[in-house]
Amino acid sequence: MPQALLQILILLAAAVVVVVVCRLAKLPPILGYLVVGIVVGPHALALVPFDETTRYVGEFGVVFLMFSIGLEFSLAQLKAMRRAVFGLGLAQVAITTLFAMVALHFVDYGWQAGLVLGGALAMSSTAIVSKMLAERMELSTAHGRDVMGILLFQDLAVVAFLIVIPSLGKSGAELAASLGVAALKAAIALSVILFLGQRPMRAWFNVVARQRSSELFVLNVLLVTLGLGAVTETLGLSLALGAFLAGMLIAETEYRYQVEEDIKPFRDVLLGLFFIVVGTALDLSVVFANLPLVAILLVIPVLAKLVLIAALARLFRASLASALRVGFYLAQAGELALVMLALATRNDILPPGLMQPVLAAMILSMCLAPLVIGAADRIVRKLTANDWLARAAQVTQIAARSMARQDHIIICGFGRSGQNLARLLEAEDIPFVAMDSDPERVREAAADGSAVMYGDAGRREVLVSAGLAKARAVAITFANTPMALKILHHVHQQRPDLPVIVRTVDDGEIDRLHEAGATEVVPEVLEGSLMLASHSLLLLGVPLARVLARIRHIREERYGLFRGFFHGATDAADAADNLQARLHTVVLPDRATAVGRTLAEVALGKNVEVTSVRRRGVSTRRQPPSDWRFEAGDVVILLGRPEALVTAERRLLRG
């Protein structure tokens, strides 16, 4: 077998295994790729060499990373976030770089090494941080916006570093001339490509798109990306700069989102190869021989960066709690730092004795980032009394506005789904309290007279202040499973009998949410497909009554609640409701007759059905079998007519 094919198979096999492990452990795949590179590299198992060919293959990952960054570049976005981007972001990168240049100058490494190292230390991991912000639903918070603004400037700053770094290996007048020529070439390339290239690029993409060939479209994207990269490299700049400019050009066309989707598989695979190549460069023997230096390079830069970013955020009028959270989120190193270090090594700017400990410390900081970010909220609460006061004021405000409400619905999330639900509840004169963590949305909705308040529904005290003890039901309207699980946990600790309806994107999380205590889970995919099917059948001539009957049948099979409803005081006036089946919740106390007996032994009768049983607020058994044995504390949901429900409840509680 050819040696090159064997190496590719080794890399692919190792990458597949490590990505699976990272997914199971809920860690970024970047960390797994780095570990693969360390293990298979020349300094460990020596299955893959670290040579010019390997480095060149890895560079293609950087090319597509920079292309993706170019696609995200938006003048409108920069203008909207100018305080965070050009204020916080610029100050953070400039000060970090300046400090590192001064520090390395005093230890005789030279300002060139300081410039590279400072720029690398200024970078944070966009992949790790943005993922955790999204999972924790903090993208729209004050600290979330500042974090994303700083990350955006870091992405832009790395373009300048990629232009400068290849010229830093020279000295004296030659260095100044080289930097001047590089800056001139970059300015010319930017001007020609961005100002003169937009119309030809849009016209060419129109021609390609009209052919209606997906493979031609993808080939064209690859041609444009690598072609412009080749142009900038020929000019003495870098492949990555050309790819960035290609992304910026395409971002101004209507094909931006299609290109982003088409290029994503190439970007992720090749970027994975780049991180593997970075891992192969790490010599563990050198790292272990310099463990004290690695520890210093890990702890001091992370702490210094945390303090600097927090201080800058305070100077830009963020609250102390918000500033500290920004610092915790951005204290680690990032993937762009590894790109800069790889380029600096290729141009002999960083000596190997310093390069290896720095690389090890940065990789370790990325590995520890999820733990640090996870602990940030707890640490900030302990350090900031004003954060406690702000949260207490928030809870007090919610409690004051919900105090008069009784038998209301708590709506968690006031996005599009939450607002539609609120309109339907208002039409039926059903009171509700809505909460959302986006202050802008809350302000706009409150001005319109909606009963919506700013609050994090994932906090137990916020739910309690919203009137959980008096609520009739809870609706979780955002499709975020981790947050929904947290809310379900709090609800069923306080009110195990309370029905909770949860929205999700697809069927993948339904069982998990039911086990956590959700009364019903509504997947968007199912509802969308039902609407598509109903409209299609009507257009095909199927009678409306038959279409509605079929859709209702599917919903009855899928949703237990479509076969009944939870009755309330406001339903008493409608006599027709007394003839319909309804849902009723029974909580079994310690001395209930049903405790310790099976469903068959209790004999509830043929006119009542047990639709589900929730146990200890964390598990659900839907439609339990006849040998299901009840325990104290079980929440039993019954379906039947009123007179049958009365009999069934008596048999469950008193025999």
XYZ file of C-alpha atoms in Angstrom:
655
model
C 0.000 0.000 0.000
C 1.417 3.455 -0.875
C 2.711 5.355 2.160
C 0.608 8.445 1.374
C -2.622 6.385 1.223
C -1.756 4.690 4.514
C -1.225 8.061 6.207
C -4.548 9.371 4.896
C -6.364 6.259 6.160
C -4.723 6.637 9.585
C -5.771 10.298 9.800
C -9.338 9.559 8.667
C -9.787 6.641 11.077
C -8.374 8.587 14.018
C -10.434 11.673 13.145
C -13.701 9.700 12.938
C -13.115 8.011 16.294
C -12.117 11.187 18.099
C -15.034 13.238 16.713
C -17.463 10.551 17.933
C -15.839 10.668 21.385
C -15.969 14.485 21.456
C -19.638 14.479 20.460
C -20.471 12.007 23.212
C -18.496 14.080 25.735
C -20.059 17.316 24.359
C -16.624 18.791 23.662
C -15.590 20.793 20.566
C -14.110 18.501 17.869
C -11.154 20.916 17.628
C -9.743 19.474 20.830
C -10.068 15.945 19.475
C -8.261 16.836 16.252
C -5.386 18.314 18.259
C -5.110 15.138 20.334
C -5.087 13.017 17.150
C -2.243 15.099 15.757
C -0.221 14.723 18.956
C -0.731 10.939 19.064
C -0.033 10.119 15.388
C 2.636 12.806 14.933
C 6.411 12.339 14.662
C 6.934 12.967 18.387
C 4.642 10.119 19.542
C 3.636 7.134 17.343
C 5.363 8.680 14.276
C 2.605 7.503 11.912
C 2.407 10.894 10.167
C 5.454 13.127 9.550
C 5.527 16.866 10.166
C 7.020 18.022 6.865
C 6.380 20.621 4.155
C 3.724 18.468 2.437
C 1.813 17.947 5.696
C 1.923 21.665 6.488
C 0.683 22.568 3.010
C -2.278 20.173 3.331
C -3.120 21.723 6.702
C -3.021 25.213 5.188
C -6.087 24.412 3.075
C -8.066 24.237 6.304
C -6.970 27.790 7.129
C -7.974 28.876 3.617
C -11.560 27.726 4.090
C -11.694 29.047 7.661
C -10.736 32.516 6.414
C -13.205 32.165 3.530
C -15.994 31.507 6.057
C -14.910 34.536 8.105
C -15.062 36.637 4.930
C -18.613 35.409 4.306
C -19.606 36.613 7.790
C -18.079 40.056 7.223
C -20.920 42.572 7.040
C -20.642 46.354 7.103
C -24.146 46.590 8.553
C -23.222 44.202 11.356
C -20.018 46.121 12.091
C -21.956 49.381 12.266
C -24.572 47.929 14.611
C -21.891 46.500 16.938
C -19.295 49.257 16.529
C -18.932 49.851 20.292
C -18.036 46.240 20.991
C -16.097 45.657 17.756
C -14.026 48.826 17.330
C -14.083 49.829 20.974
C -13.694 46.743 23.139
C -12.257 44.487 20.432
C -9.661 46.939 19.141
C -8.533 47.883 22.662
C -8.227 44.242 23.752
C -6.153 43.114 20.750
C -3.932 46.234 20.762
C -3.152 46.179 24.488
C -2.520 42.415 24.587
C -0.155 42.646 21.619
C 1.680 45.679 23.065
C 2.186 44.034 26.470
C 3.587 40.876 24.865
C 5.978 42.889 22.652
C 7.337 44.761 25.672
C 7.612 41.588 27.788
C 9.454 39.551 25.140
C 11.742 42.482 24.315
C 12.995 42.476 27.924
C 13.718 38.713 27.826
C 15.693 39.105 24.568
C 13.276 37.374 22.202
C 12.752 40.506 20.120
C 9.719 42.585 19.360
C 8.908 40.472 16.273
C 8.316 37.385 18.403
C 6.382 39.582 20.843
C 4.137 40.868 18.057
C 3.288 37.343 16.917
C 2.874 35.947 20.420
C 0.830 38.950 21.595
C -1.467 38.717 18.601
C -1.887 34.982 19.165
C -2.647 35.475 22.880
C -5.249 38.127 21.981
C -7.297 35.570 20.028
C -10.113 33.544 21.622
C -11.911 30.460 20.344
C -14.914 31.505 18.252
C -15.943 27.847 17.856
C -16.023 27.090 21.598
C -17.387 30.421 22.840
C -20.173 30.907 20.285
C -21.329 27.301 20.810
C -21.537 27.740 24.594
C -23.266 31.123 24.314
C -25.902 29.573 22.051
C -26.393 26.536 24.317
C -26.793 28.758 27.393
C -29.131 31.148 25.495
C -26.833 34.110 26.230
C -26.234 35.427 22.702
C -28.749 38.241 23.210
C -27.576 39.201 26.715
C -25.377 42.239 27.410
C -22.250 40.134 27.947
C -23.142 37.898 24.973
C -23.217 40.884 22.606
C -19.881 42.177 23.932
C -18.307 38.722 23.574
C -19.455 38.368 19.950
C -18.279 41.905 19.140
C -14.770 41.194 20.441
C -14.653 37.877 18.584
C -15.644 39.660 15.381
C -12.771 42.134 15.721
C -10.351 39.297 16.471
C -11.441 37.627 13.215
C -10.692 40.862 11.351
C -7.408 41.482 13.177
C -6.014 38.097 12.199
C -6.146 39.202 8.548
C -3.685 42.009 9.345
C -1.423 39.604 11.260
C -1.411 37.166 8.327
C -0.193 40.005 6.086
C 2.528 41.165 8.485
C 3.938 37.867 9.837
C 5.709 36.663 6.634
C 7.753 39.907 6.595
C 8.885 39.752 10.244
C 11.736 37.304 9.581
C 13.804 40.084 8.037
C 15.739 42.784 9.874
C 16.469 46.502 9.820
C 15.731 48.505 6.684
C 14.868 45.298 4.853
C 12.093 44.626 7.390
C 10.646 48.143 7.061
C 10.718 47.909 3.278
C 9.157 44.447 3.364
C 6.364 45.601 5.671
C 5.709 48.632 3.472
C 5.566 46.524 0.328
C 3.272 43.981 2.051
C 0.926 46.748 3.204
C 0.896 48.286 -0.284
C 0.191 44.933 -1.927
C -2.598 44.223 0.560
C -4.151 47.660 -0.048
C -4.007 47.191 -3.815
C -5.458 43.662 -3.572
C -8.241 44.857 -1.275
C -9.097 47.813 -3.515
C -9.036 45.904 -6.791
C -10.887 42.837 -5.551
C -13.496 44.526 -3.348
C -14.282 47.639 -5.392
C -13.731 46.369 -8.926
C -14.559 42.718 -8.395
C -18.106 42.896 -7.002
C -19.978 43.352 -10.292
C -18.012 40.709 -12.236
C -18.376 38.282 -9.316
C -22.161 38.745 -9.135
C -22.500 38.459 -12.918
C -20.389 35.297 -13.014
C -22.353 33.668 -10.183
C -25.587 34.526 -12.024
C -24.285 32.675 -15.082
C -23.297 29.631 -13.013
C -26.533 29.590 -10.996
C -28.678 29.673 -14.160
C -27.203 26.306 -15.173
C -29.071 24.756 -12.201
C -26.229 22.346 -11.468
C -25.262 21.885 -7.833
C -21.909 20.287 -8.670
C -21.055 23.182 -11.026
C -21.968 25.662 -8.287
C -19.689 23.931 -5.752
C -16.846 23.666 -8.290
C -17.197 27.385 -8.985
C -16.993 28.219 -5.272
C -13.816 26.136 -4.944
C -12.359 27.812 -8.048
C -13.049 31.333 -6.750
C -11.720 30.566 -3.266
C -8.485 28.868 -4.321
C -8.050 31.144 -7.370
C -8.040 34.350 -5.338
C -5.832 32.615 -2.766
C -3.353 31.822 -5.524
C -3.433 35.469 -6.680
C -2.584 36.835 -3.223
C 0.127 34.205 -2.698
C 1.677 35.157 -6.048
C 1.741 38.756 -4.806
C 3.834 37.586 -1.855
C 0.922 37.583 0.611
C -0.906 34.446 1.848
C -3.448 31.969 0.520
C -5.648 32.740 3.532
C -5.878 36.460 2.685
C -7.138 35.675 -0.827
C -9.725 33.287 0.582
C -10.878 35.976 3.038
C -11.304 38.454 0.187
C -13.220 35.843 -1.836
C -15.587 35.382 1.089
C -16.103 39.152 1.369
C -16.916 39.388 -2.344
C -19.477 36.585 -2.240
C -20.989 37.977 0.984
C -22.221 40.977 -1.037
C -24.162 38.724 -3.448
C -27.503 36.942 -3.054
C -25.677 33.593 -3.148
C -24.016 34.039 0.231
C -26.116 31.552 2.207
C -26.058 28.885 -0.492
C -22.270 29.191 -0.705
C -22.006 28.962 3.074
C -23.925 25.686 3.099
C -22.015 24.235 0.131
C -18.588 25.095 1.520
C -19.249 23.919 5.092
C -18.317 20.211 4.562
C -15.018 21.197 2.886
C -14.271 23.752 5.594
C -14.941 21.407 8.511
C -12.979 18.480 7.065
C -9.977 20.525 5.962
C -10.000 22.574 9.153
C -9.904 19.296 11.063
C -6.813 18.343 9.039
C -5.225 21.681 9.943
C -5.675 21.065 13.658
C -4.281 17.560 13.254
C -1.229 19.085 11.565
C -0.888 21.554 14.473
C -0.995 18.591 16.853
C 1.778 16.816 14.926
C 3.990 19.854 15.537
C 3.741 19.451 19.330
C 6.752 17.652 20.812
C 5.606 16.198 24.129
C 9.183 15.509 25.267
C 9.965 19.236 25.030
C 6.686 20.062 26.776
C 7.345 17.671 29.696
C 10.884 18.978 29.988
C 9.462 22.497 30.381
C 6.348 21.825 32.466
C 6.903 24.792 34.826
C 7.147 27.125 31.815
C 3.998 25.561 30.286
C 2.133 26.098 33.558
C 3.273 29.729 33.698
C 2.294 30.308 30.063
C -1.096 28.735 30.778
C -2.020 30.479 34.026
C -0.558 33.977 33.660
C -1.860 34.800 30.142
C -5.322 33.421 30.920
C -5.616 35.395 34.156
C -4.102 38.533 32.610
C -6.449 38.303 29.643
C -9.462 37.777 31.919
C -8.579 40.840 34.029
C -7.788 42.998 30.983
C -11.023 42.175 29.147
C -13.118 42.642 32.294
C -11.460 46.004 32.979
C -11.996 47.161 29.408
C -15.638 46.090 29.500
C -16.094 48.151 32.682
C -14.464 51.162 30.973
C -17.021 50.754 28.199
C -19.811 50.993 30.810
C -20.705 47.331 31.248
C -21.875 46.279 34.700
C -19.306 44.513 36.888
C -21.123 41.188 36.555
C -21.387 41.496 32.777
C -17.727 42.567 32.471
C -16.540 39.566 34.482
C -18.599 37.205 32.343
C -17.044 38.660 29.173
C -13.597 38.078 30.700
C -14.336 34.459 31.618
C -15.725 33.703 28.155
C -12.714 35.107 26.287
C -9.788 34.222 28.567
C -8.757 31.114 26.613
C -6.709 30.882 23.400
C -8.353 30.229 20.035
C -8.024 28.421 16.755
C -6.831 31.588 14.991
C -3.893 31.754 17.425
C -2.817 28.322 16.187
C -3.009 29.622 12.603
C -0.688 32.510 13.500
C 1.760 30.278 15.366
C 1.933 27.861 12.434
C 2.720 30.751 10.050
C 5.298 32.196 12.457
C 7.040 28.815 12.770
C 7.214 28.454 8.994
C 8.915 31.879 8.796
C 11.337 31.138 11.704
C 10.044 33.992 13.864
C 9.437 31.989 17.062
C 12.283 29.795 18.335
C 11.332 26.104 18.880
C 12.243 26.338 22.563
C 9.474 28.921 23.039
C 7.087 27.631 20.374
C 6.507 24.218 21.972
C 5.529 25.449 25.503
C 3.359 28.214 24.026
C 1.528 25.758 21.756
C 0.988 23.321 24.651
C -0.317 26.076 26.948
C -2.765 27.323 24.306
C -4.094 23.840 23.605
C -4.567 23.250 27.353
C -6.400 26.573 27.741
C -8.806 25.547 24.964
C -9.368 22.187 26.647
C -10.172 23.919 29.952
C -12.375 26.617 28.360
C -15.718 24.742 28.696
C -15.044 24.152 32.408
C -14.059 27.783 33.022
C -17.084 29.130 31.149
C -19.367 26.656 32.948
C -18.162 27.905 36.334
C -18.284 31.597 35.349
C -21.847 32.282 36.454
C -21.313 30.790 39.909
C -18.063 32.698 40.429
C -19.537 35.996 39.236
C -22.444 35.692 41.655
C -20.041 35.269 44.550
C -17.870 38.192 43.491
C -20.543 40.766 42.663
C -23.132 41.938 45.126
C -24.678 44.199 42.491
C -25.358 41.155 40.335
C -27.347 39.655 43.194
C -29.172 42.968 43.638
C -29.970 43.172 39.919
C -31.298 39.633 39.901
C -33.291 40.254 43.073
C -34.798 43.402 41.535
C -35.671 41.421 38.420
C -37.415 38.739 40.499
C -39.232 41.367 42.578
C -40.501 43.113 39.448
C -41.812 39.846 38.004
C -43.468 38.920 41.299
C -45.147 42.342 41.597
C -46.624 42.107 38.090
C -47.782 38.496 38.421
C -49.103 38.713 41.989
C -52.720 39.348 40.991
C -52.838 36.557 38.415
C -54.520 33.247 39.152
C -54.847 30.153 36.940
C -52.546 31.781 34.401
C -50.152 30.335 31.815
C -46.418 30.926 32.208
C -44.874 31.435 28.762
C -41.114 30.821 28.756
C -39.728 32.703 25.759
C -41.480 35.480 23.851
C -40.179 34.903 20.338
C -42.451 34.281 17.390
C -43.985 31.112 18.862
C -44.467 32.713 22.273
C -46.112 35.783 20.779
C -48.508 33.683 18.679
C -49.459 31.681 21.773
C -50.011 34.917 23.721
C -52.368 36.248 21.017
C -54.474 33.083 21.163
C -54.607 33.223 24.971
C -55.687 36.880 24.865
C -58.427 35.991 22.370
C -59.724 33.378 24.844
C -59.358 35.743 27.858
C -56.847 33.394 29.489
C -54.322 35.268 31.676
C -50.623 34.670 31.095
C -47.187 35.821 32.204
C -44.453 35.793 29.551
C -40.706 35.946 30.193
C -37.826 36.493 27.811
C -34.074 37.081 28.261
C -33.769 39.489 25.309
C -34.112 43.019 26.780
C -34.732 44.609 23.375
C -37.618 42.235 22.624
C -39.085 42.754 26.099
C -38.900 46.536 25.723
C -40.596 46.489 22.309
C -43.319 44.045 23.409
C -43.983 45.838 26.704
C -44.439 49.120 24.829
C -47.170 47.366 22.858
C -48.947 46.476 26.102
C -48.004 42.790 26.268
C -47.659 41.084 29.668
C -44.002 40.215 29.094
C -41.123 40.742 31.502
C -37.367 40.394 31.389
C -36.255 37.207 33.145
C -34.344 33.971 32.788
C -36.926 31.172 32.939
C -34.149 28.686 33.669
C -33.824 30.061 37.216
C -36.056 28.536 39.877
C -36.657 31.833 41.710
C -37.802 33.529 38.483
C -40.363 30.789 37.839
C -41.596 31.033 41.427
C -41.901 34.819 41.171
C -43.923 34.390 37.961
C -46.598 32.638 40.024
C -45.663 28.999 39.543
C -47.647 28.016 42.627
C -50.859 29.483 41.138
C -50.225 28.725 37.478
C -52.445 26.569 35.318
C -49.738 25.411 32.894
C -46.257 26.212 31.604
C -45.375 26.573 27.913
C -41.714 26.439 26.839
C -41.817 28.090 23.428
C -38.128 28.087 22.419
C -36.499 25.021 20.862
C -33.592 24.664 23.289
C -33.472 21.235 24.924
C -30.853 21.928 27.673
C -32.789 24.997 28.854
C -36.120 23.133 28.605
C -34.719 20.325 30.774
C -33.617 22.861 33.378
C -37.076 24.463 33.445
C -38.775 21.048 33.667
C -36.576 20.154 36.632
C -37.542 23.336 38.513
C -41.243 23.055 37.645
C -41.567 19.451 38.801
C -39.691 20.153 42.005
C -42.258 22.827 42.897
C -45.406 21.628 41.081
C -45.219 17.987 39.951
C -48.896 18.132 38.917
C -48.489 21.103 36.587
C -48.810 20.379 32.827
C -45.815 21.560 30.784
C -45.869 21.848 26.979
C -42.494 21.995 25.262
C -41.566 23.033 21.742
C -38.733 21.232 19.951
C -37.322 21.258 16.432
C -37.704 17.570 15.543
C -38.490 14.162 17.040
C -34.936 13.522 18.266
C -35.431 14.880 21.809
C -39.047 13.837 22.408
C -38.314 10.829 24.650
C -35.745 12.750 26.655
C -38.162 15.615 27.297
C -41.007 13.251 28.203
C -38.730 11.447 30.652
C -37.895 14.809 32.221
C -41.605 15.401 32.859
C -42.992 17.212 29.817
C -46.728 16.642 29.480
C -46.530 17.116 25.732
C -43.761 17.847 23.222
C -44.586 19.635 19.978
C -42.018 19.050 17.193
C -41.936 21.726 14.497
C -41.079 19.185 11.806
C -44.259 17.174 12.442
C -46.527 20.223 12.451
C -44.905 21.574 9.297
C -45.339 18.237 7.528
C -49.012 18.050 8.587
C -49.688 21.510 7.150
C -47.852 20.560 3.949
C -49.873 17.333 3.699
C -53.215 19.048 4.326
C -52.627 21.726 1.671
C -51.391 19.109 -0.810
C -54.463 16.903 -0.281
C -56.826 19.854 -0.699
C -55.114 20.872 -3.947
C -55.446 17.273 -5.162
C -59.213 17.404 -4.667
C -59.604 15.480 -1.397
C -62.679 16.811 0.491
C -61.916 19.204 3.343
C -63.771 17.078 5.915
C -61.693 14.010 5.057
C -58.426 16.012 5.200
C -59.313 17.412 8.627
C -60.286 13.947 9.862
C -56.975 12.449 8.747
C -54.911 15.259 10.266
C -56.860 14.993 13.512
C -56.324 11.220 13.570
C -52.548 11.653 13.192
C -52.489 14.274 15.914
C -54.537 12.087 18.251
C -52.053 9.270 17.764
C -49.073 11.575 18.257
C -50.385 13.942 20.945
C -52.151 12.505 23.949
C -53.546 15.925 24.809
C -55.539 16.129 21.562
C -57.796 13.450 23.042
C -58.813 15.660 25.918
C -58.032 18.868 27.815
C -57.286 20.043 31.332
C -60.516 21.528 32.706
C -60.501 24.853 34.576
C -62.906 27.174 36.344
C -63.459 29.207 33.185
C -64.815 26.096 31.416
C -67.751 25.628 33.785
C -70.069 27.932 31.853
C -69.903 25.824 28.707
C -72.315 22.931 29.200
C -71.129 21.140 26.105
C -67.713 20.674 27.695
C -69.246 18.441 30.364
C -70.062 15.867 27.691
C -66.493 15.717 26.365
C -63.532 13.719 27.588
C -61.052 15.792 29.533
C -57.698 15.381 31.215
C -57.385 15.340 34.993
C -54.271 15.171 37.188
C -54.155 13.117 40.410
C -51.146 13.180 42.776
C -50.864 10.014 44.905
C -50.099 10.760 48.595
C -48.318 8.232 50.839
C -51.600 6.673 52.078
C -53.366 6.485 48.734
C -55.018 3.111 48.064
C -53.274 2.779 44.697
C -49.752 2.961 46.202
C -48.088 -0.441 45.860
C -50.828 -1.798 43.609
C -50.837 -2.361 39.848
C -53.050 -0.573 37.356
C -55.046 -3.778 36.851
C -55.596 -4.162 40.621
C -56.901 -0.596 40.979
C -59.508 -1.235 38.218
C -60.291 2.323 37.169
C -62.940 1.154 34.699
C -63.327 1.101 30.917
C -64.428 4.728 30.667
C -61.135 6.148 31.989
C -57.670 5.877 30.485
C -54.331 6.587 32.171
C -52.512 8.635 29.506
C -49.241 9.001 31.454
C -47.573 8.749 34.852
C -44.805 11.107 36.025
C -42.564 9.847 38.799
C -40.390 12.136 40.957
C -40.595 14.796 38.268
C -37.865 13.208 36.174
C -39.406 10.218 34.385
C -42.604 9.645 32.438
C -44.411 6.428 31.556
C -46.926 7.099 28.780
C -49.949 4.808 28.672
C -48.576 2.368 31.300
C -49.355 -1.369 30.960
C -51.746 -3.216 33.283
C -48.854 -4.451 35.494
C -47.577 -0.916 36.154
C -47.177 -0.520 39.950
C -47.952 2.877 41.497
C -45.714 4.597 44.046
C -46.288 7.473 46.466
C -45.778 10.820 44.764
C -46.751 9.554 41.299
C -48.589 12.119 39.157
C -51.309 10.256 37.255
C -52.961 11.941 34.242
C -56.414 10.527 33.510
C -58.571 10.906 30.396
C -62.349 10.524 30.612
C -65.697 12.219 31.135
C -66.315 14.115 34.402
C -68.384 11.438 36.189
C -65.916 8.694 35.240
C -62.969 10.838 36.418
C -64.591 11.310 39.840
C -64.936 7.524 40.243
C -61.381 6.868 39.031
C -59.888 9.438 41.403
C -61.793 7.892 44.336
C -60.416 4.430 43.481
C -56.863 5.770 43.244
C -56.993 7.638 46.545
C -59.519 5.860 48.777
C -60.298 2.496 47.125
